[in-house]
């Protein structure tokens, strides 16, 4: 019995390591190639990378289907694959709404296309880290308190309701009402000159200041966290397997940067 559990743990560790190696490798390629030259990203290049990220995600679903097939339970891998695809599609569809919030933030702060790739690069990296932490906490809650799944189920219903009843009533963005914006203004001195050659921090008259790019990055990260508070519980209501929740969620957001430049 101990040997069986040990083997299962080993398989899980191998999968997590493999997934993270794939993610790091693809991020280096994506962020390295897309930001090799400063400036806006072309529609053609964004389209290629959007297809690549979707393709890699589908290949990973195939890998889940065939990896470590249990002869005593042949349907297990099929169920895990369907859970991965359901979580991926749910997160991907919700993230598209998030991209329109990004557009509003960029427009409000007048951040041009030349500066957006750098902000989104760090935004995606930050989102991966923050979501990994949130998923870990969510998995711990599910393991300790089974009733939490009912709460997560409510989030799934609420998320579906929002998707089908979304109205275009107030699509404006008001930073003056945003708590994070107020906090950044209180803690940091904000430079209002220009975007300082893609820098987030500068020194003016011997004083450390943040640029509008940093302010926008903070707002984008906050926006993603707020969306994740909806989407992650929704995925947990589909599957309680932390690996499936983690991989489907991360794969869905990794392609957002290239998808953004197709909108």
mmCIF file of C-alpha atoms in Angstrom:
data_model
loop_
_atom_site.group_PDB
_atom_site.id
_atom_site.type_symbol
_atom_site.label_atom_id
_atom_site.label_comp_id
_atom_site.label_asym_id
_atom_site.label_seq_id
_atom_site.Cartn_x
_atom_site.Cartn_y
_atom_site.Cartn_z
ATOM 1 C CA UNK A 1 0.000 0.000 0.000
ATOM 2 C CA UNK A 2 2.817 2.362 0.892
ATOM 3 C CA UNK A 3 4.540 1.548 -2.384
ATOM 4 C CA UNK A 4 1.391 2.432 -4.330
ATOM 5 C CA UNK A 5 1.061 5.837 -2.673
ATOM 6 C CA UNK A 6 4.745 6.504 -3.159
ATOM 7 C CA UNK A 7 4.422 5.706 -6.860
ATOM 8 C CA UNK A 8 1.404 7.979 -7.225
ATOM 9 C CA UNK A 9 3.285 10.814 -5.533
ATOM 10 C CA UNK A 10 6.251 10.240 -7.841
ATOM 11 C CA UNK A 11 3.994 10.393 -10.904
ATOM 12 C CA UNK A 12 2.465 13.649 -9.696
ATOM 13 C CA UNK A 13 5.881 15.192 -9.083
ATOM 14 C CA UNK A 14 7.060 14.110 -12.545
ATOM 15 C CA UNK A 15 3.989 15.700 -14.142
ATOM 16 C CA UNK A 16 4.426 18.970 -12.257
ATOM 17 C CA UNK A 17 8.110 19.144 -13.184
ATOM 18 C CA UNK A 18 7.394 18.333 -16.830
ATOM 19 C CA UNK A 19 4.637 20.931 -17.022
ATOM 20 C CA UNK A 20 6.733 23.682 -15.447
ATOM 21 C CA UNK A 21 9.687 22.900 -17.716
ATOM 22 C CA UNK A 22 7.376 23.232 -20.738
ATOM 23 C CA UNK A 23 5.972 26.511 -19.396
ATOM 24 C CA UNK A 24 9.390 28.035 -18.707
ATOM 25 C CA UNK A 25 10.733 26.966 -22.102
ATOM 26 C CA UNK A 26 7.703 28.324 -23.954
ATOM 27 C CA UNK A 27 7.749 31.573 -21.980
ATOM 28 C CA UNK A 28 11.393 32.125 -22.886
ATOM 29 C CA UNK A 29 10.557 31.593 -26.548
ATOM 30 C CA UNK A 30 7.372 33.653 -26.476
ATOM 31 C CA UNK A 31 8.528 36.597 -24.392
ATOM 32 C CA UNK A 32 12.010 36.535 -25.882
ATOM 33 C CA UNK A 33 10.871 36.527 -29.505
ATOM 34 C CA UNK A 34 7.884 38.821 -29.084
ATOM 35 C CA UNK A 35 9.883 41.420 -27.164
ATOM 36 C CA UNK A 36 13.164 41.047 -29.006
ATOM 37 C CA UNK A 37 12.566 44.483 -30.457
ATOM 38 C CA UNK A 38 10.828 47.246 -28.587
ATOM 39 C CA UNK A 39 7.608 48.369 -30.170
ATOM 40 C CA UNK A 40 4.157 47.066 -31.059
ATOM 41 C CA UNK A 41 3.625 43.396 -31.908
ATOM 42 C CA UNK A 42 2.355 42.647 -35.391
ATOM 43 C CA UNK A 43 -0.993 40.939 -35.919
ATOM 44 C CA UNK A 44 0.722 38.139 -37.860
ATOM 45 C CA UNK A 45 3.197 37.335 -35.088
ATOM 46 C CA UNK A 46 0.485 37.543 -32.436
ATOM 47 C CA UNK A 47 -1.668 35.170 -34.486
ATOM 48 C CA UNK A 48 1.147 32.641 -34.818
ATOM 49 C CA UNK A 49 1.821 32.631 -31.085
ATOM 50 C CA UNK A 50 -1.851 32.411 -30.190
ATOM 51 C CA UNK A 51 -2.115 29.265 -32.333
ATOM 52 C CA UNK A 52 1.108 27.894 -30.831
ATOM 53 C CA UNK A 53 -0.169 28.308 -27.252
ATOM 54 C CA UNK A 54 -3.510 26.704 -28.082
ATOM 55 C CA UNK A 55 -1.702 23.887 -29.910
ATOM 56 C CA UNK A 56 0.646 23.202 -26.999
ATOM 57 C CA UNK A 57 -2.341 23.128 -24.639
ATOM 58 C CA UNK A 58 -4.110 20.563 -26.827
ATOM 59 C CA UNK A 59 -0.955 18.443 -27.043
ATOM 60 C CA UNK A 60 -0.772 18.492 -23.256
ATOM 61 C CA UNK A 61 -4.377 17.258 -23.134
ATOM 62 C CA UNK A 62 -3.346 14.351 -25.390
ATOM 63 C CA UNK A 63 -0.414 13.660 -23.063
ATOM 64 C CA UNK A 64 -2.762 13.489 -20.059
ATOM 65 C CA UNK A 65 -4.960 11.027 -21.955
ATOM 66 C CA UNK A 66 -2.132 8.581 -22.658
ATOM 67 C CA UNK A 67 0.115 9.085 -19.613
ATOM 68 C CA UNK A 68 0.225 6.270 -17.043
ATOM 69 C CA UNK A 69 -2.967 4.526 -18.173
ATOM 70 C CA UNK A 70 -4.541 2.450 -15.389
ATOM 71 C CA UNK A 71 -5.654 -0.974 -16.761
ATOM 72 C CA UNK A 72 -8.063 -1.314 -13.816
ATOM 73 C CA UNK A 73 -9.725 2.016 -14.626
ATOM 74 C CA UNK A 74 -9.429 2.767 -18.366
ATOM 75 C CA UNK A 75 -11.837 5.714 -18.100
ATOM 76 C CA UNK A 76 -9.677 7.584 -15.550
ATOM 77 C CA UNK A 77 -7.451 9.301 -18.093
ATOM 78 C CA UNK A 78 -10.405 10.167 -20.296
ATOM 79 C CA UNK A 79 -12.118 11.867 -17.350
ATOM 80 C CA UNK A 80 -8.938 13.783 -16.442
ATOM 81 C CA UNK A 81 -8.546 14.923 -20.041
ATOM 82 C CA UNK A 82 -12.137 16.168 -20.177
ATOM 83 C CA UNK A 83 -11.654 17.980 -16.875
ATOM 84 C CA UNK A 84 -8.514 19.654 -18.221
ATOM 85 C CA UNK A 85 -10.276 20.767 -21.407
ATOM 86 C CA UNK A 86 -13.320 22.026 -19.490
ATOM 87 C CA UNK A 87 -11.123 24.012 -17.092
ATOM 88 C CA UNK A 88 -9.023 25.356 -19.948
ATOM 89 C CA UNK A 89 -12.021 26.499 -22.006
ATOM 90 C CA UNK A 90 -13.703 28.077 -18.978
ATOM 91 C CA UNK A 91 -10.592 30.025 -18.019
ATOM 92 C CA UNK A 92 -9.815 31.009 -21.609
ATOM 93 C CA UNK A 93 -13.329 32.341 -22.229
ATOM 94 C CA UNK A 94 -13.326 34.346 -18.996
ATOM 95 C CA UNK A 95 -9.870 35.722 -19.748
ATOM 96 C CA UNK A 96 -11.091 37.271 -22.995
ATOM 97 C CA UNK A 97 -13.284 39.592 -20.908
ATOM 98 C CA UNK A 98 -10.187 40.445 -18.898
ATOM 99 C CA UNK A 99 -8.389 41.546 -22.065
ATOM 100 C CA UNK A 100 -11.022 44.200 -22.700
ATOM 101 C CA UNK A 101 -10.387 45.525 -19.199
ATOM 102 C CA UNK A 102 -6.691 45.748 -20.121
ATOM 103 C CA UNK A 103 -7.627 47.768 -23.197
ATOM 104 C CA UNK A 104 -9.623 50.222 -21.078
ATOM 105 C CA UNK A 105 -6.729 50.617 -18.631
ATOM 106 C CA UNK A 106 -4.243 51.269 -21.442
ATOM 107 C CA UNK A 107 -6.582 53.792 -23.025
ATOM 108 C CA UNK A 108 -7.226 55.603 -19.751
ATOM 109 C CA UNK A 109 -3.505 56.074 -19.096
ATOM 110 C CA UNK A 110 -2.721 56.668 -22.783
ATOM 111 C CA UNK A 111 -0.235 53.808 -22.992
ATOM 112 C CA UNK A 112 0.650 53.359 -26.655
ATOM 113 C CA UNK A 113 1.162 50.031 -28.489
ATOM 114 C CA UNK A 114 4.950 50.399 -28.248
ATOM 115 C CA UNK A 115 4.824 50.154 -24.434
ATOM 116 C CA UNK A 116 2.096 47.562 -24.013
ATOM 117 C CA UNK A 117 4.155 44.390 -24.723
ATOM 118 C CA UNK A 118 6.549 45.108 -21.835
ATOM 119 C CA UNK A 119 3.702 45.663 -19.383
ATOM 120 C CA UNK A 120 1.869 42.539 -20.519
ATOM 121 C CA UNK A 121 5.067 40.478 -20.318
ATOM 122 C CA UNK A 122 5.489 41.194 -16.609
ATOM 123 C CA UNK A 123 1.736 41.061 -16.138
ATOM 124 C CA UNK A 124 1.554 37.483 -17.430
ATOM 125 C CA UNK A 125 4.562 36.396 -15.351
ATOM 126 C CA UNK A 126 2.997 37.939 -12.256
ATOM 127 C CA UNK A 127 -0.345 36.315 -13.055
ATOM 128 C CA UNK A 128 1.272 32.864 -13.262
ATOM 129 C CA UNK A 129 2.862 33.289 -9.817
ATOM 130 C CA UNK A 130 -0.261 34.733 -8.175
ATOM 131 C CA UNK A 131 -2.563 32.096 -9.644
ATOM 132 C CA UNK A 132 -0.229 29.290 -8.562
ATOM 133 C CA UNK A 133 -0.468 30.624 -4.997
ATOM 134 C CA UNK A 134 -4.257 30.962 -5.203
ATOM 135 C CA UNK A 135 -4.656 27.428 -6.582
ATOM 136 C CA UNK A 136 -2.427 26.033 -3.824
ATOM 137 C CA UNK A 137 -4.568 27.778 -1.206
ATOM 138 C CA UNK A 138 -7.745 26.579 -2.911
ATOM 139 C CA UNK A 139 -6.516 22.974 -2.961
ATOM 140 C CA UNK A 140 -5.664 23.203 0.753
ATOM 141 C CA UNK A 141 -9.156 24.501 1.533
ATOM 142 C CA UNK A 142 -10.799 21.705 -0.462
ATOM 143 C CA UNK A 143 -8.654 19.082 1.296
ATOM 144 C CA UNK A 144 -9.528 20.396 4.777
ATOM 145 C CA UNK A 145 -13.094 21.596 4.320
ATOM 146 C CA UNK A 146 -15.216 19.566 1.932
ATOM 147 C CA UNK A 147 -18.135 22.001 2.161
ATOM 148 C CA UNK A 148 -16.009 24.596 0.341
ATOM 149 C CA UNK A 149 -16.909 22.764 -2.879
ATOM 150 C CA UNK A 150 -20.488 23.996 -2.498
ATOM 151 C CA UNK A 151 -19.161 27.556 -2.354
ATOM 152 C CA UNK A 152 -17.048 26.889 -5.442
ATOM 153 C CA UNK A 153 -20.117 25.448 -7.157
ATOM 154 C CA UNK A 154 -21.922 28.711 -6.475
ATOM 155 C CA UNK A 155 -19.034 30.560 -8.127
ATOM 156 C CA UNK A 156 -19.449 28.348 -11.204
ATOM 157 C CA UNK A 157 -23.166 29.192 -11.427
ATOM 158 C CA UNK A 158 -22.470 32.881 -10.817
ATOM 159 C CA UNK A 159 -19.730 32.880 -13.455
ATOM 160 C CA UNK A 160 -22.062 31.277 -16.003
ATOM 161 C CA UNK A 161 -24.749 33.822 -15.136
ATOM 162 C CA UNK A 162 -22.333 36.714 -15.708
ATOM 163 C CA UNK A 163 -21.221 35.281 -19.044
ATOM 164 C CA UNK A 164 -24.782 35.009 -20.366
ATOM 165 C CA UNK A 165 -26.143 38.255 -18.910
ATOM 166 C CA UNK A 166 -23.163 40.530 -19.573
ATOM 167 C CA UNK A 167 -24.334 43.979 -20.575
ATOM 168 C CA UNK A 168 -22.441 46.837 -22.158
ATOM 169 C CA UNK A 169 -23.758 49.376 -19.672
ATOM 170 C CA UNK A 170 -20.686 50.838 -18.055
ATOM 171 C CA UNK A 171 -17.536 49.961 -19.939
ATOM 172 C CA UNK A 172 -15.518 52.954 -18.711
ATOM 173 C CA UNK A 173 -12.631 52.682 -16.284
ATOM 174 C CA UNK A 174 -12.299 55.123 -13.395
ATOM 175 C CA UNK A 175 -8.869 54.808 -11.717
ATOM 176 C CA UNK A 176 -9.755 57.417 -9.117
ATOM 177 C CA UNK A 177 -12.208 54.887 -7.647
ATOM 178 C CA UNK A 178 -9.690 52.030 -7.689
ATOM 179 C CA UNK A 179 -8.214 51.053 -4.317
ATOM 180 C CA UNK A 180 -4.893 49.901 -5.790
ATOM 181 C CA UNK A 181 -4.497 53.142 -7.734
ATOM 182 C CA UNK A 182 -5.103 55.123 -4.542
ATOM 183 C CA UNK A 183 -2.579 52.953 -2.678
ATOM 184 C CA UNK A 184 0.104 53.390 -5.362
ATOM 185 C CA UNK A 185 -0.432 57.163 -5.327
ATOM 186 C CA UNK A 186 -0.120 57.168 -1.545
ATOM 187 C CA UNK A 187 3.010 55.004 -1.340
ATOM 188 C CA UNK A 188 4.923 56.188 -4.438
ATOM 189 C CA UNK A 189 5.654 59.414 -6.218
ATOM 190 C CA UNK A 190 4.347 59.112 -9.788
ATOM 191 C CA UNK A 191 6.194 60.747 -12.660
ATOM 192 C CA UNK A 192 3.903 62.325 -15.231
ATOM 193 C CA UNK A 193 6.472 63.217 -17.890
ATOM 194 C CA UNK A 194 6.676 60.338 -20.349
ATOM 195 C CA UNK A 195 7.085 56.564 -20.204
ATOM 196 C CA UNK A 196 10.847 56.755 -19.710
ATOM 197 C CA UNK A 197 11.938 54.158 -22.273
ATOM 198 C CA UNK A 198 9.960 51.214 -20.873
ATOM 199 C CA UNK A 199 11.152 51.751 -17.289
ATOM 200 C CA UNK A 200 8.945 51.195 -14.262
ATOM 201 C CA UNK A 201 11.160 53.071 -11.786
ATOM 202 C CA UNK A 202 13.183 56.251 -12.322
ATOM 203 C CA UNK A 203 14.956 58.912 -10.325
ATOM 204 C CA UNK A 204 13.942 62.538 -10.666
ATOM 205 C CA UNK A 205 15.828 65.178 -8.689
ATOM 206 C CA UNK A 206 17.339 62.424 -6.551
ATOM 207 C CA UNK A 207 13.907 61.035 -5.657
ATOM 208 C CA UNK A 208 12.743 57.520 -6.553
ATOM 209 C CA UNK A 209 9.558 57.662 -8.610
ATOM 210 C CA UNK A 210 7.361 55.236 -10.509
ATOM 211 C CA UNK A 211 6.263 55.761 -14.095
ATOM 212 C CA UNK A 212 2.730 55.387 -15.478
ATOM 213 C CA UNK A 213 3.846 51.966 -16.775
ATOM 214 C CA UNK A 214 4.238 50.732 -13.193
ATOM 215 C CA UNK A 215 0.823 52.080 -12.226
ATOM 216 C CA UNK A 216 -0.778 50.305 -15.183
ATOM 217 C CA UNK A 217 1.071 47.060 -14.350
ATOM 218 C CA UNK A 218 -0.337 47.156 -10.806
ATOM 219 C CA UNK A 219 -3.856 47.735 -12.127
ATOM 220 C CA UNK A 220 -3.550 44.887 -14.632
ATOM 221 C CA UNK A 221 -2.306 42.470 -11.955
ATOM 222 C CA UNK A 222 -5.170 43.513 -9.691
ATOM 223 C CA UNK A 223 -7.669 43.027 -12.501
ATOM 224 C CA UNK A 224 -6.345 39.520 -13.141
ATOM 225 C CA UNK A 225 -6.579 38.597 -9.452
ATOM 226 C CA UNK A 226 -10.204 39.758 -9.359
ATOM 227 C CA UNK A 227 -11.015 37.626 -12.407
ATOM 228 C CA UNK A 228 -9.165 34.680 -10.850
ATOM 229 C CA UNK A 229 -11.380 34.904 -7.759
ATOM 230 C CA UNK A 230 -14.241 33.964 -10.077
ATOM 231 C CA UNK A 231 -12.547 31.497 -12.393
ATOM 232 C CA UNK A 232 -10.400 29.401 -10.030
ATOM 233 C CA UNK A 233 -13.287 28.391 -7.712
ATOM 234 C CA UNK A 234 -15.323 27.642 -10.842
ATOM 235 C CA UNK A 235 -12.641 25.243 -12.099
ATOM 236 C CA UNK A 236 -12.414 23.611 -8.647
ATOM 237 C CA UNK A 237 -16.120 22.849 -8.938
ATOM 238 C CA UNK A 238 -15.325 20.932 -12.148
ATOM 239 C CA UNK A 239 -12.376 18.980 -10.722
ATOM 240 C CA UNK A 240 -10.671 18.736 -7.340
ATOM 241 C CA UNK A 241 -7.390 17.548 -8.843
ATOM 242 C CA UNK A 242 -4.881 20.376 -8.099
ATOM 243 C CA UNK A 243 -2.741 19.355 -11.076
ATOM 244 C CA UNK A 244 -5.647 19.679 -13.521
ATOM 245 C CA UNK A 245 -6.760 22.994 -12.004
ATOM 246 C CA UNK A 246 -3.211 24.358 -12.114
ATOM 247 C CA UNK A 247 -2.293 23.242 -15.622
ATOM 248 C CA UNK A 248 -5.591 24.228 -17.269
ATOM 249 C CA UNK A 249 -5.508 27.633 -15.589
ATOM 250 C CA UNK A 250 -1.889 28.421 -16.403
ATOM 251 C CA UNK A 251 -2.120 27.245 -20.017
ATOM 252 C CA UNK A 252 -5.201 29.429 -20.525
ATOM 253 C CA UNK A 253 -3.518 32.636 -19.347
ATOM 254 C CA UNK A 254 -0.138 32.033 -20.993
ATOM 255 C CA UNK A 255 -1.530 32.781 -24.436
ATOM 256 C CA UNK A 256 -3.311 35.961 -23.366
ATOM 257 C CA UNK A 257 -0.475 38.282 -24.292
ATOM 258 C CA UNK A 258 -0.417 37.252 -27.929
ATOM 259 C CA UNK A 259 -4.221 37.046 -28.033
ATOM 260 C CA UNK A 260 -4.429 40.632 -26.777
ATOM 261 C CA UNK A 261 -2.658 41.940 -29.878
ATOM 262 C CA UNK A 262 -5.197 40.194 -32.109
ATOM 263 C CA UNK A 263 -8.127 42.123 -30.644
#
